[in-house]
Amino acid sequence: MSAAPAPLGVGLIGCGNISESYLARAALFAGIEMRAVADLDASRAEARAAEFGLRTETVEGLLAAQDIDIVVNLTVPAAHAEVTRAILAAGKHAYSEKPLALTLADAKGLARAAEVVGRRIGCAPDTFLGASHQESRRLLDAGAVGRITHGTCHVMSAGMEMWHPNPDFFFLEGGGPVLDLGPYYVTQLVNLIGPVRRVAAMTGMARDTRVIATAPRTGETIPVETPTTAHALLDFASGAQITFSASWDVPHHGHRNVELYGTEGTLLPQDPNFFGGTTEIVGSDQDVRSFEAADHPLSVVNRTTRDGRPRADYRSVGLADMARAIQTGGPHRCALEMALHVTEVLEAILRSGEEGRFIEMTTTCARPAPFDAAAARRLMPEGAVAA
């Protein structure tokens, strides 16, 4: 038996809140090895490096490092395109936090740059690779509820200022619930039912300032410069029509995150902002059937959230899947073409809200390959699902 290839070296730019999840979970996967971090704020990089036993680099030093094959871009959304271009120009593969870019034009520019240098781009979210979402995909592909004709998708809350210590950028250009949270939900819909054909939307904001609710900036007022509510209709190439709502102007609601209505029943997936949970199917007899996907490695609860909820958290699985694809020459699931399409859908929601008309899509993509238990185990060394 031939030896497994050496892991690809990974560097990370941007040491904010989300970096902890990437750095902590990357150790669960074979084929990647976190080696260095960088941030414009050197003290943040030093703190993360000390926490995870990595070295600190300047951004320029990390891009030049010979032991770094893939660079993870966790900068603020407005900087995603610029930083990813720099990663590609340095001859590295790039894996970006969502969104890939703020506009389709910028996203297409990244695609051209990647083709020129012969490097890959992967893009979050990778939550759709979670056990419950893959169980939903399996059930749909098996025809468990027939053909999906329509459905609803909701991601709504009071807003990021209620918990995030530095929520400013969420309310500026490049932020807002459509670009910040929309990628999780639109990517999941593409995973389940395929690409979008056209979009119509209405957008707005409840107020033009927000008050930070958490220390150390409790009570500080910040400006709002982007829509904080969007109601959209997504018309899919399959013929399915989905109502999509994204808002940070909702104190409380009773909607499920996703409901998909088929010719033979209703599929109730879990929240695609997370990896785990239970998929339910309800037929015309009103009996509820639950599907746990308990044999899937990514179903195992491995952390507790800040509010005490148990979660299965496998952020970095998309990065590991891309690393394996680089080594084997196959496709990766958090694919560039899907990220381009999702970027266009999100941009179209905001454009439609401004222009008051349907926006036809110019991109499309294939659904990513299923990610079953066997595929997940190939990325994870024995015992890696332990907390």
mmCIF file of C-alpha atoms in Angstrom:
data_model
loop_
_atom_site.group_PDB
_atom_site.id
_atom_site.type_symbol
_atom_site.label_atom_id
_atom_site.label_comp_id
_atom_site.label_asym_id
_atom_site.label_seq_id
_atom_site.Cartn_x
_atom_site.Cartn_y
_atom_site.Cartn_z
ATOM 1 C CA MET A 1 0.000 0.000 0.000
ATOM 2 C CA SER A 2 1.378 3.423 -0.941
ATOM 3 C CA ALA A 3 1.872 5.962 1.811
ATOM 4 C CA ALA A 4 -0.637 8.763 2.194
ATOM 5 C CA PRO A 5 0.550 12.031 0.640
ATOM 6 C CA ALA A 6 2.048 14.626 2.957
ATOM 7 C CA PRO A 7 -0.524 17.105 4.273
ATOM 8 C CA LEU A 8 -0.816 20.441 2.519
ATOM 9 C CA GLY A 9 0.380 23.397 4.555
ATOM 10 C CA VAL A 10 -2.302 25.952 5.379
ATOM 11 C CA GLY A 11 -1.939 29.589 6.365
ATOM 12 C CA LEU A 12 -4.748 31.814 7.582
ATOM 13 C CA ILE A 13 -5.220 35.546 7.041
ATOM 14 C CA GLY A 14 -7.680 37.252 9.389
ATOM 15 C CA CYS A 15 -7.710 36.295 13.073
ATOM 16 C CA GLY A 16 -11.157 37.498 14.098
ATOM 17 C CA ASN A 17 -13.983 35.528 15.740
ATOM 18 C CA ILE A 18 -14.422 32.931 12.991
ATOM 19 C CA SER A 19 -10.726 31.990 12.936
ATOM 20 C CA GLU A 20 -11.073 30.087 16.210
ATOM 21 C CA SER A 21 -13.541 27.670 14.649
ATOM 22 C CA TYR A 22 -11.349 27.043 11.591
ATOM 23 C CA LEU A 23 -8.195 26.536 13.626
ATOM 24 C CA ALA A 24 -9.833 24.295 16.207
ATOM 25 C CA ARG A 25 -11.629 22.036 13.697
ATOM 26 C CA ALA A 26 -8.878 21.770 11.074
ATOM 27 C CA ALA A 27 -7.091 19.317 13.366
ATOM 28 C CA LEU A 28 -9.970 16.876 12.838
ATOM 29 C CA PHE A 29 -9.076 16.353 9.187
ATOM 30 C CA ALA A 30 -6.279 14.525 7.418
ATOM 31 C CA GLY A 31 -4.527 16.132 4.478
ATOM 32 C CA ILE A 32 -4.239 19.652 5.908
ATOM 33 C CA GLU A 33 -1.926 21.141 8.509
ATOM 34 C CA MET A 34 -2.367 24.649 9.905
ATOM 35 C CA ARG A 35 1.067 26.275 10.065
ATOM 36 C CA ALA A 36 0.831 30.064 10.281
ATOM 37 C CA VAL A 37 -1.554 32.964 10.829
ATOM 38 C CA ALA A 38 -1.484 36.637 9.887
ATOM 39 C CA ASP A 39 -3.605 39.700 10.605
ATOM 40 C CA LEU A 40 -3.232 43.436 10.075
ATOM 41 C CA ASP A 41 -3.550 43.619 13.873
ATOM 42 C CA ALA A 42 -0.352 41.815 14.918
ATOM 43 C CA SER A 43 -1.597 41.325 18.489
ATOM 44 C CA ARG A 44 -4.615 39.326 17.267
ATOM 45 C CA ALA A 45 -2.376 37.116 15.143
ATOM 46 C CA GLU A 46 -0.008 36.559 18.051
ATOM 47 C CA ALA A 47 -2.886 35.584 20.344
ATOM 48 C CA ARG A 48 -4.265 33.034 17.860
ATOM 49 C CA ALA A 49 -0.797 31.663 17.131
ATOM 50 C CA ALA A 50 -0.143 31.140 20.834
ATOM 51 C CA GLU A 51 -3.566 29.525 21.325
ATOM 52 C CA PHE A 52 -3.000 26.926 18.608
ATOM 53 C CA GLY A 53 0.773 26.496 18.590
ATOM 54 C CA LEU A 54 1.330 28.160 15.211
ATOM 55 C CA ARG A 55 3.754 30.778 13.983
ATOM 56 C CA THR A 56 2.873 34.391 13.289
ATOM 57 C CA GLU A 57 3.614 35.999 9.939
ATOM 58 C CA THR A 58 2.946 39.327 8.325
ATOM 59 C CA VAL A 59 0.470 39.035 5.468
ATOM 60 C CA GLU A 60 3.320 39.434 2.991
ATOM 61 C CA GLY A 61 5.446 36.876 4.830
ATOM 62 C CA LEU A 62 2.645 34.322 4.894
ATOM 63 C CA LEU A 63 2.016 34.710 1.158
ATOM 64 C CA ALA A 64 5.715 34.188 0.472
ATOM 65 C CA ALA A 65 6.150 31.214 2.837
ATOM 66 C CA GLN A 66 7.383 28.085 1.071
ATOM 67 C CA ASP A 67 5.581 25.702 3.432
ATOM 68 C CA ILE A 68 2.125 27.189 2.733
ATOM 69 C CA ASP A 69 0.104 25.605 -0.078
ATOM 70 C CA ILE A 70 -3.388 26.938 0.705
ATOM 71 C CA VAL A 71 -4.282 30.272 2.277
ATOM 72 C CA VAL A 72 -7.603 30.672 4.089
ATOM 73 C CA ASN A 73 -9.045 34.175 3.650
ATOM 74 C CA LEU A 74 -10.987 35.222 6.767
ATOM 75 C CA THR A 75 -10.787 38.962 6.259
ATOM 76 C CA VAL A 76 -13.866 41.228 6.335
ATOM 77 C CA PRO A 77 -16.168 40.696 3.321
ATOM 78 C CA ALA A 78 -15.206 43.961 1.623
ATOM 79 C CA ALA A 79 -11.588 42.709 1.459
ATOM 80 C CA HIS A 80 -12.307 39.153 0.280
ATOM 81 C CA ALA A 81 -11.729 39.751 -3.433
ATOM 82 C CA GLU A 82 -8.555 41.800 -2.955
ATOM 83 C CA VAL A 83 -6.993 39.311 -0.546
ATOM 84 C CA THR A 84 -7.931 36.287 -2.665
ATOM 85 C CA ARG A 85 -6.321 37.976 -5.700
ATOM 86 C CA ALA A 86 -3.127 38.420 -3.668
ATOM 87 C CA ILE A 87 -3.208 34.761 -2.594
ATOM 88 C CA LEU A 88 -3.493 33.614 -6.210
ATOM 89 C CA ALA A 89 -0.786 36.036 -7.345
ATOM 90 C CA ALA A 90 1.519 34.465 -4.749
ATOM 91 C CA GLY A 91 0.973 31.066 -6.376
ATOM 92 C CA LYS A 92 -1.160 29.645 -3.556
ATOM 93 C CA HIS A 93 -4.544 27.968 -3.629
ATOM 94 C CA ALA A 94 -7.227 30.117 -1.968
ATOM 95 C CA TYR A 95 -10.070 29.135 0.337
ATOM 96 C CA SER A 96 -12.330 32.096 1.132
ATOM 97 C CA GLU A 97 -14.874 32.704 3.834
ATOM 98 C CA LYS A 98 -18.213 33.670 2.354
ATOM 99 C CA PRO A 99 -19.055 35.609 0.332
ATOM 100 C CA LEU A 100 -16.469 34.996 -2.384
ATOM 101 C CA ALA A 101 -16.805 38.650 -3.437
ATOM 102 C CA LEU A 102 -19.345 41.435 -3.112
ATOM 103 C CA THR A 103 -20.158 41.454 -6.822
ATOM 104 C CA LEU A 104 -20.319 38.912 -9.607
ATOM 105 C CA ALA A 105 -17.851 41.004 -11.614
ATOM 106 C CA ASP A 106 -15.235 40.717 -8.865
ATOM 107 C CA ALA A 107 -15.963 37.009 -8.441
ATOM 108 C CA LYS A 108 -15.483 36.403 -12.166
ATOM 109 C CA GLY A 109 -12.203 38.306 -11.984
ATOM 110 C CA LEU A 110 -11.013 35.880 -9.318
ATOM 111 C CA ALA A 111 -12.035 32.931 -11.486
ATOM 112 C CA ARG A 112 -9.965 34.289 -14.378
ATOM 113 C CA ALA A 113 -6.980 34.886 -12.104
ATOM 114 C CA ALA A 114 -7.190 31.325 -10.745
ATOM 115 C CA GLU A 115 -7.258 29.915 -14.272
ATOM 116 C CA VAL A 116 -4.213 31.947 -15.295
ATOM 117 C CA VAL A 117 -2.058 30.728 -12.398
ATOM 118 C CA GLY A 118 -3.461 27.184 -12.324
ATOM 119 C CA ARG A 119 -4.617 27.340 -8.715
ATOM 120 C CA ARG A 120 -7.917 26.479 -7.051
ATOM 121 C CA ILE A 121 -10.426 28.598 -5.237
ATOM 122 C CA GLY A 122 -12.753 27.102 -2.652
ATOM 123 C CA CYS A 123 -15.383 29.066 -0.798
ATOM 124 C CA ALA A 124 -17.424 28.692 2.359
ATOM 125 C CA PRO A 125 -19.937 27.757 3.511
ATOM 126 C CA ASP A 126 -19.166 24.090 4.011
ATOM 127 C CA THR A 127 -22.041 23.500 6.434
ATOM 128 C CA PHE A 128 -24.045 21.851 3.644
ATOM 129 C CA LEU A 129 -21.586 18.950 3.967
ATOM 130 C CA GLY A 130 -22.931 18.291 7.475
ATOM 131 C CA ALA A 131 -24.617 14.992 8.272
ATOM 132 C CA SER A 132 -28.198 16.246 8.460
ATOM 133 C CA HIS A 133 -27.939 18.214 5.216
ATOM 134 C CA GLN A 134 -26.453 15.260 3.408
ATOM 135 C CA GLU A 135 -29.269 13.116 4.782
ATOM 136 C CA SER A 136 -31.748 15.646 3.361
ATOM 137 C CA ARG A 137 -29.912 15.407 0.030
ATOM 138 C CA ARG A 138 -30.033 11.602 0.111
ATOM 139 C CA LEU A 139 -33.768 11.615 0.799
ATOM 140 C CA LEU A 140 -34.484 14.083 -1.990
ATOM 141 C CA ASP A 141 -32.337 12.185 -4.466
ATOM 142 C CA ALA A 142 -34.188 8.987 -3.522
ATOM 143 C CA GLY A 143 -37.532 10.656 -4.292
ATOM 144 C CA ALA A 144 -38.781 10.472 -0.700
ATOM 145 C CA VAL A 145 -41.084 13.507 -1.159
ATOM 146 C CA GLY A 146 -41.394 13.438 -4.932
ATOM 147 C CA ARG A 147 -40.481 16.510 -6.974
ATOM 148 C CA ILE A 148 -39.931 19.763 -5.064
ATOM 149 C CA THR A 149 -42.356 22.369 -6.383
ATOM 150 C CA HIS A 150 -41.978 25.194 -3.865
ATOM 151 C CA GLY A 151 -40.853 26.008 -0.351
ATOM 152 C CA THR A 152 -39.727 28.602 2.169
ATOM 153 C CA CYS A 153 -36.391 29.654 3.618
ATOM 154 C CA HIS A 154 -36.019 32.050 6.559
ATOM 155 C CA VAL A 155 -33.003 33.390 8.441
ATOM 156 C CA MET A 156 -34.140 36.163 10.766
ATOM 157 C CA SER A 157 -33.053 37.644 14.086
ATOM 158 C CA ALA A 158 -32.801 40.929 16.005
ATOM 159 C CA GLY A 159 -29.316 41.575 14.579
ATOM 160 C CA MET A 160 -25.589 41.024 14.951
ATOM 161 C CA GLU A 161 -25.181 43.922 17.387
ATOM 162 C CA MET A 162 -27.003 41.819 19.987
ATOM 163 C CA TRP A 163 -24.022 39.476 20.466
ATOM 164 C CA HIS A 164 -21.005 40.378 18.317
ATOM 165 C CA PRO A 165 -18.349 42.510 20.089
ATOM 166 C CA ASN A 166 -17.450 44.415 16.885
ATOM 167 C CA PRO A 167 -20.514 44.315 14.620
ATOM 168 C CA ASP A 168 -19.758 47.483 12.616
ATOM 169 C CA PHE A 169 -18.880 45.835 9.280
ATOM 170 C CA PHE A 170 -22.064 43.761 9.294
ATOM 171 C CA PHE A 171 -24.043 46.948 8.665
ATOM 172 C CA LEU A 172 -21.800 48.481 5.991
ATOM 173 C CA GLU A 173 -21.478 47.672 2.284
ATOM 174 C CA GLY A 174 -20.639 44.001 1.996
ATOM 175 C CA GLY A 175 -22.558 43.175 5.148
ATOM 176 C CA GLY A 176 -26.259 42.798 5.827
ATOM 177 C CA PRO A 177 -28.105 39.508 6.269
ATOM 178 C CA VAL A 178 -28.242 38.778 2.521
ATOM 179 C CA LEU A 179 -24.474 38.705 2.017
ATOM 180 C CA ASP A 180 -23.540 37.547 5.526
ATOM 181 C CA LEU A 181 -26.081 34.769 6.152
ATOM 182 C CA GLY A 182 -27.579 34.293 2.705
ATOM 183 C CA PRO A 183 -24.653 32.155 1.464
ATOM 184 C CA TYR A 184 -25.492 29.389 3.974
ATOM 185 C CA TYR A 185 -29.100 29.180 2.844
ATOM 186 C CA VAL A 186 -28.724 29.703 -0.885
ATOM 187 C CA THR A 187 -25.824 27.225 -1.012
ATOM 188 C CA GLN A 188 -27.951 24.656 0.801
ATOM 189 C CA LEU A 189 -30.826 25.215 -1.621
ATOM 190 C CA VAL A 190 -28.448 24.747 -4.567
ATOM 191 C CA ASN A 191 -27.101 21.583 -2.919
ATOM 192 C CA LEU A 192 -30.625 20.225 -2.542
ATOM 193 C CA ILE A 193 -32.478 21.381 -5.662
ATOM 194 C CA GLY A 194 -29.936 22.907 -8.047
ATOM 195 C CA PRO A 195 -29.248 26.353 -9.543
ATOM 196 C CA VAL A 196 -31.466 29.439 -9.591
ATOM 197 C CA ARG A 197 -32.938 30.802 -12.841
ATOM 198 C CA ARG A 198 -34.187 34.258 -11.780
ATOM 199 C CA VAL A 199 -34.756 36.387 -8.673
ATOM 200 C CA ALA A 200 -37.197 39.071 -7.529
ATOM 201 C CA ALA A 201 -36.973 40.875 -4.184
ATOM 202 C CA MET A 202 -37.959 43.734 -1.923
ATOM 203 C CA THR A 203 -35.405 45.113 0.543
ATOM 204 C CA GLY A 204 -35.269 47.721 3.285
ATOM 205 C CA MET A 205 -34.035 48.599 6.775
ATOM 206 C CA ALA A 206 -35.892 49.202 10.016
ATOM 207 C CA ARG A 207 -33.538 51.936 11.254
ATOM 208 C CA ASP A 208 -30.374 53.708 10.188
ATOM 209 C CA THR A 209 -28.389 53.169 13.398
ATOM 210 C CA ARG A 210 -27.811 50.251 15.790
ATOM 211 C CA VAL A 211 -26.761 50.109 19.452
ATOM 212 C CA ILE A 212 -24.153 47.526 20.445
ATOM 213 C CA ALA A 213 -25.455 45.315 23.266
ATOM 214 C CA THR A 214 -22.254 43.562 24.386
ATOM 215 C CA ALA A 215 -19.029 44.529 26.145
ATOM 216 C CA PRO A 216 -16.643 46.194 25.738
ATOM 217 C CA ARG A 217 -18.597 48.615 23.508
ATOM 218 C CA THR A 218 -22.037 48.336 25.160
ATOM 219 C CA GLY A 219 -24.246 51.275 24.271
ATOM 220 C CA GLU A 220 -22.140 52.528 21.355
ATOM 221 C CA THR A 221 -24.174 53.584 18.284
ATOM 222 C CA ILE A 222 -23.086 52.436 14.819
ATOM 223 C CA PRO A 223 -24.437 53.386 11.357
ATOM 224 C CA VAL A 224 -26.484 51.154 9.055
ATOM 225 C CA GLU A 225 -25.669 51.563 5.354
ATOM 226 C CA THR A 226 -27.031 48.365 3.787
ATOM 227 C CA PRO A 227 -30.458 46.659 3.701
ATOM 228 C CA THR A 228 -31.215 44.705 6.851
ATOM 229 C CA THR A 229 -34.337 42.947 5.534
ATOM 230 C CA ALA A 230 -34.924 41.190 2.213
ATOM 231 C CA HIS A 231 -37.909 39.215 0.952
ATOM 232 C CA ALA A 232 -37.092 37.354 -2.251
ATOM 233 C CA LEU A 233 -38.598 34.882 -4.687
ATOM 234 C CA LEU A 234 -36.086 32.389 -6.073
ATOM 235 C CA ASP A 235 -37.152 30.660 -9.272
ATOM 236 C CA PHE A 236 -35.037 27.538 -9.753
ATOM 237 C CA ALA A 237 -34.064 25.881 -13.021
ATOM 238 C CA SER A 238 -35.792 22.719 -11.748
ATOM 239 C CA GLY A 239 -39.105 24.602 -11.657
ATOM 240 C CA ALA A 240 -39.148 24.926 -7.860
ATOM 241 C CA GLN A 241 -40.082 28.332 -6.447
ATOM 242 C CA ILE A 242 -38.739 29.275 -3.003
ATOM 243 C CA THR A 243 -39.665 32.235 -0.795
ATOM 244 C CA PHE A 244 -36.481 33.481 0.899
ATOM 245 C CA SER A 245 -36.436 35.980 3.789
ATOM 246 C CA ALA A 246 -33.296 37.340 5.449
ATOM 247 C CA SER A 247 -33.592 39.935 8.207
ATOM 248 C CA TRP A 248 -31.900 41.515 11.200
ATOM 249 C CA ASP A 249 -35.081 43.398 12.077
ATOM 250 C CA VAL A 250 -37.016 40.534 13.711
ATOM 251 C CA PRO A 251 -37.143 40.254 17.537
ATOM 252 C CA HIS A 252 -38.881 36.856 17.356
ATOM 253 C CA HIS A 253 -40.486 34.556 14.799
ATOM 254 C CA GLY A 254 -41.920 31.055 14.491
ATOM 255 C CA HIS A 255 -40.699 30.043 11.026
ATOM 256 C CA ARG A 256 -38.591 26.979 10.331
ATOM 257 C CA ASN A 257 -35.369 27.806 8.542
ATOM 258 C CA VAL A 258 -36.188 25.643 5.513
ATOM 259 C CA GLU A 259 -39.333 23.828 4.349
ATOM 260 C CA LEU A 260 -39.434 22.107 0.962
ATOM 261 C CA TYR A 261 -42.781 21.030 -0.435
ATOM 262 C CA GLY A 262 -42.818 18.078 -2.796
ATOM 263 C CA THR A 263 -45.453 16.307 -4.827
ATOM 264 C CA GLU A 264 -45.413 13.410 -2.328
ATOM 265 C CA GLY A 265 -44.641 15.121 0.983
ATOM 266 C CA THR A 266 -42.810 17.892 2.845
ATOM 267 C CA LEU A 267 -39.094 17.777 3.659
ATOM 268 C CA LEU A 268 -37.986 19.672 6.786
ATOM 269 C CA PRO A 269 -34.186 20.066 6.798
ATOM 270 C CA GLN A 270 -32.175 21.558 9.632
ATOM 271 C CA ASP A 271 -30.718 25.069 9.810
ATOM 272 C CA PRO A 272 -27.923 25.226 7.185
ATOM 273 C CA ASN A 273 -26.001 27.659 9.379
ATOM 274 C CA PHE A 274 -24.946 24.545 11.331
ATOM 275 C CA PHE A 275 -23.806 21.017 10.480
ATOM 276 C CA GLY A 276 -26.020 18.717 12.552
ATOM 277 C CA GLY A 277 -29.600 17.945 13.478
ATOM 278 C CA THR A 278 -32.502 15.801 12.316
ATOM 279 C CA THR A 279 -34.270 15.792 8.958
ATOM 280 C CA GLU A 280 -38.023 15.235 9.019
ATOM 281 C CA ILE A 281 -40.499 14.156 6.362
ATOM 282 C CA VAL A 282 -44.245 14.680 6.673
ATOM 283 C CA GLY A 283 -46.607 13.045 4.197
ATOM 284 C CA SER A 284 -50.270 13.662 3.456
ATOM 285 C CA ASP A 285 -51.094 11.324 6.368
ATOM 286 C CA GLN A 286 -49.436 13.935 8.669
ATOM 287 C CA ASP A 287 -47.132 11.317 10.205
ATOM 288 C CA VAL A 288 -43.700 12.763 11.001
ATOM 289 C CA ARG A 289 -40.708 10.568 10.168
ATOM 290 C CA SER A 290 -37.272 11.519 11.515
ATOM 291 C CA PHE A 291 -33.897 10.730 9.953
ATOM 292 C CA GLU A 292 -30.783 11.131 12.095
ATOM 293 C CA ALA A 293 -27.849 10.072 9.840
ATOM 294 C CA ALA A 294 -26.248 8.751 13.031
ATOM 295 C CA ASP A 295 -23.614 6.736 11.120
ATOM 296 C CA HIS A 296 -22.203 9.885 9.487
ATOM 297 C CA PRO A 297 -19.035 11.147 11.239
ATOM 298 C CA LEU A 298 -20.171 14.750 10.968
ATOM 299 C CA SER A 299 -23.270 13.993 13.054
ATOM 300 C CA VAL A 300 -21.250 13.758 16.294
ATOM 301 C CA VAL A 301 -21.718 16.672 18.700
ATOM 302 C CA ASN A 302 -18.293 18.116 19.461
ATOM 303 C CA ARG A 303 -18.788 21.552 21.002
ATOM 304 C CA THR A 304 -21.111 23.715 23.078
ATOM 305 C CA THR A 305 -22.133 27.156 21.848
ATOM 306 C CA ARG A 306 -21.824 30.345 23.874
ATOM 307 C CA ASP A 307 -25.497 29.959 24.866
ATOM 308 C CA GLY A 308 -24.998 26.366 26.042
ATOM 309 C CA ARG A 309 -26.355 24.479 23.035
ATOM 310 C CA PRO A 310 -24.639 21.270 21.889
ATOM 311 C CA ARG A 311 -23.460 21.442 18.273
ATOM 312 C CA ALA A 312 -21.767 19.320 15.648
ATOM 313 C CA ASP A 313 -19.140 21.723 14.285
ATOM 314 C CA TYR A 314 -16.884 20.624 11.421
ATOM 315 C CA ARG A 315 -15.850 23.923 9.864
ATOM 316 C CA SER A 316 -12.783 23.277 7.682
ATOM 317 C CA VAL A 317 -14.297 20.135 6.130
ATOM 318 C CA GLY A 318 -14.674 22.066 2.854
ATOM 319 C CA LEU A 319 -11.016 23.076 3.096
ATOM 320 C CA ALA A 320 -9.987 19.448 3.705
ATOM 321 C CA ASP A 321 -12.139 18.283 0.795
ATOM 322 C CA MET A 322 -10.411 20.823 -1.462
ATOM 323 C CA ALA A 323 -6.979 19.698 -0.266
ATOM 324 C CA ARG A 324 -7.832 16.085 -1.097
ATOM 325 C CA ALA A 325 -9.082 17.157 -4.525
ATOM 326 C CA ILE A 326 -5.836 19.045 -5.162
ATOM 327 C CA GLN A 327 -3.870 15.906 -4.332
ATOM 328 C CA THR A 328 -6.052 13.538 -6.367
ATOM 329 C CA GLY A 329 -6.937 15.825 -9.259
ATOM 330 C CA GLY A 330 -10.685 15.533 -8.672
ATOM 331 C CA PRO A 331 -13.323 18.229 -8.118
ATOM 332 C CA HIS A 332 -13.910 19.821 -4.729
ATOM 333 C CA ARG A 333 -17.394 20.358 -3.332
ATOM 334 C CA CYS A 334 -17.117 23.966 -2.122
ATOM 335 C CA ALA A 335 -16.534 24.716 -5.762
ATOM 336 C CA LEU A 336 -15.728 27.973 -7.497
ATOM 337 C CA GLU A 337 -18.585 27.628 -9.990
ATOM 338 C CA MET A 338 -21.101 27.214 -7.151
ATOM 339 C CA ALA A 339 -19.629 30.206 -5.294
ATOM 340 C CA LEU A 340 -19.913 32.286 -8.483
ATOM 341 C CA HIS A 341 -23.556 31.301 -8.869
ATOM 342 C CA VAL A 342 -24.405 31.959 -5.216
ATOM 343 C CA THR A 343 -22.664 35.347 -5.458
ATOM 344 C CA GLU A 344 -24.849 36.242 -8.433
ATOM 345 C CA VAL A 345 -28.023 35.134 -6.647
ATOM 346 C CA LEU A 346 -27.186 37.280 -3.592
ATOM 347 C CA GLU A 347 -26.225 40.270 -5.718
ATOM 348 C CA ALA A 348 -29.463 39.838 -7.676
ATOM 349 C CA ILE A 349 -31.546 39.921 -4.482
ATOM 350 C CA LEU A 350 -30.032 43.287 -3.552
ATOM 351 C CA ARG A 351 -30.278 44.612 -7.126
ATOM 352 C CA SER A 352 -33.874 43.517 -7.465
ATOM 353 C CA GLY A 353 -34.685 45.244 -4.194
ATOM 354 C CA GLU A 354 -33.267 48.483 -5.639
ATOM 355 C CA GLU A 355 -34.658 48.155 -9.155
ATOM 356 C CA GLY A 356 -38.021 46.495 -8.515
ATOM 357 C CA ARG A 357 -37.760 43.843 -11.217
ATOM 358 C CA PHE A 358 -36.849 40.225 -11.847
ATOM 359 C CA ILE A 359 -33.136 39.621 -12.378
ATOM 360 C CA GLU A 360 -32.227 36.761 -14.730
ATOM 361 C CA MET A 361 -29.178 34.697 -13.775
ATOM 362 C CA THR A 362 -26.221 34.583 -16.174
ATOM 363 C CA THR A 363 -24.389 31.812 -14.286
ATOM 364 C CA THR A 364 -25.290 28.281 -13.350
ATOM 365 C CA CYS A 365 -23.599 25.367 -11.632
ATOM 366 C CA ALA A 366 -23.886 21.667 -11.015
ATOM 367 C CA ARG A 367 -25.009 20.426 -7.628
ATOM 368 C CA PRO A 368 -21.972 19.350 -5.596
ATOM 369 C CA ALA A 369 -21.338 15.618 -5.320
ATOM 370 C CA PRO A 370 -23.005 13.987 -2.298
ATOM 371 C CA PHE A 371 -20.834 13.708 0.801
ATOM 372 C CA ASP A 372 -21.853 10.474 2.471
ATOM 373 C CA ALA A 373 -20.399 8.805 5.564
ATOM 374 C CA ALA A 374 -17.723 6.976 3.577
ATOM 375 C CA ALA A 375 -16.560 10.188 1.895
ATOM 376 C CA ALA A 376 -16.393 11.922 5.271
ATOM 377 C CA ARG A 377 -14.365 9.105 6.847
ATOM 378 C CA ARG A 378 -11.792 9.352 4.064
ATOM 379 C CA LEU A 379 -11.031 12.881 5.258
ATOM 380 C CA MET A 380 -10.845 12.050 8.957
ATOM 381 C CA PRO A 381 -8.221 10.050 10.799
ATOM 382 C CA GLU A 382 -9.475 7.503 13.350
ATOM 383 C CA GLY A 383 -10.955 9.158 16.416
ATOM 384 C CA ALA A 384 -11.021 12.621 14.884
ATOM 385 C CA VAL A 385 -14.684 13.209 15.700
ATOM 386 C CA ALA A 386 -13.924 13.338 19.409
ATOM 387 C CA ALA A 387 -14.526 16.720 21.031
#
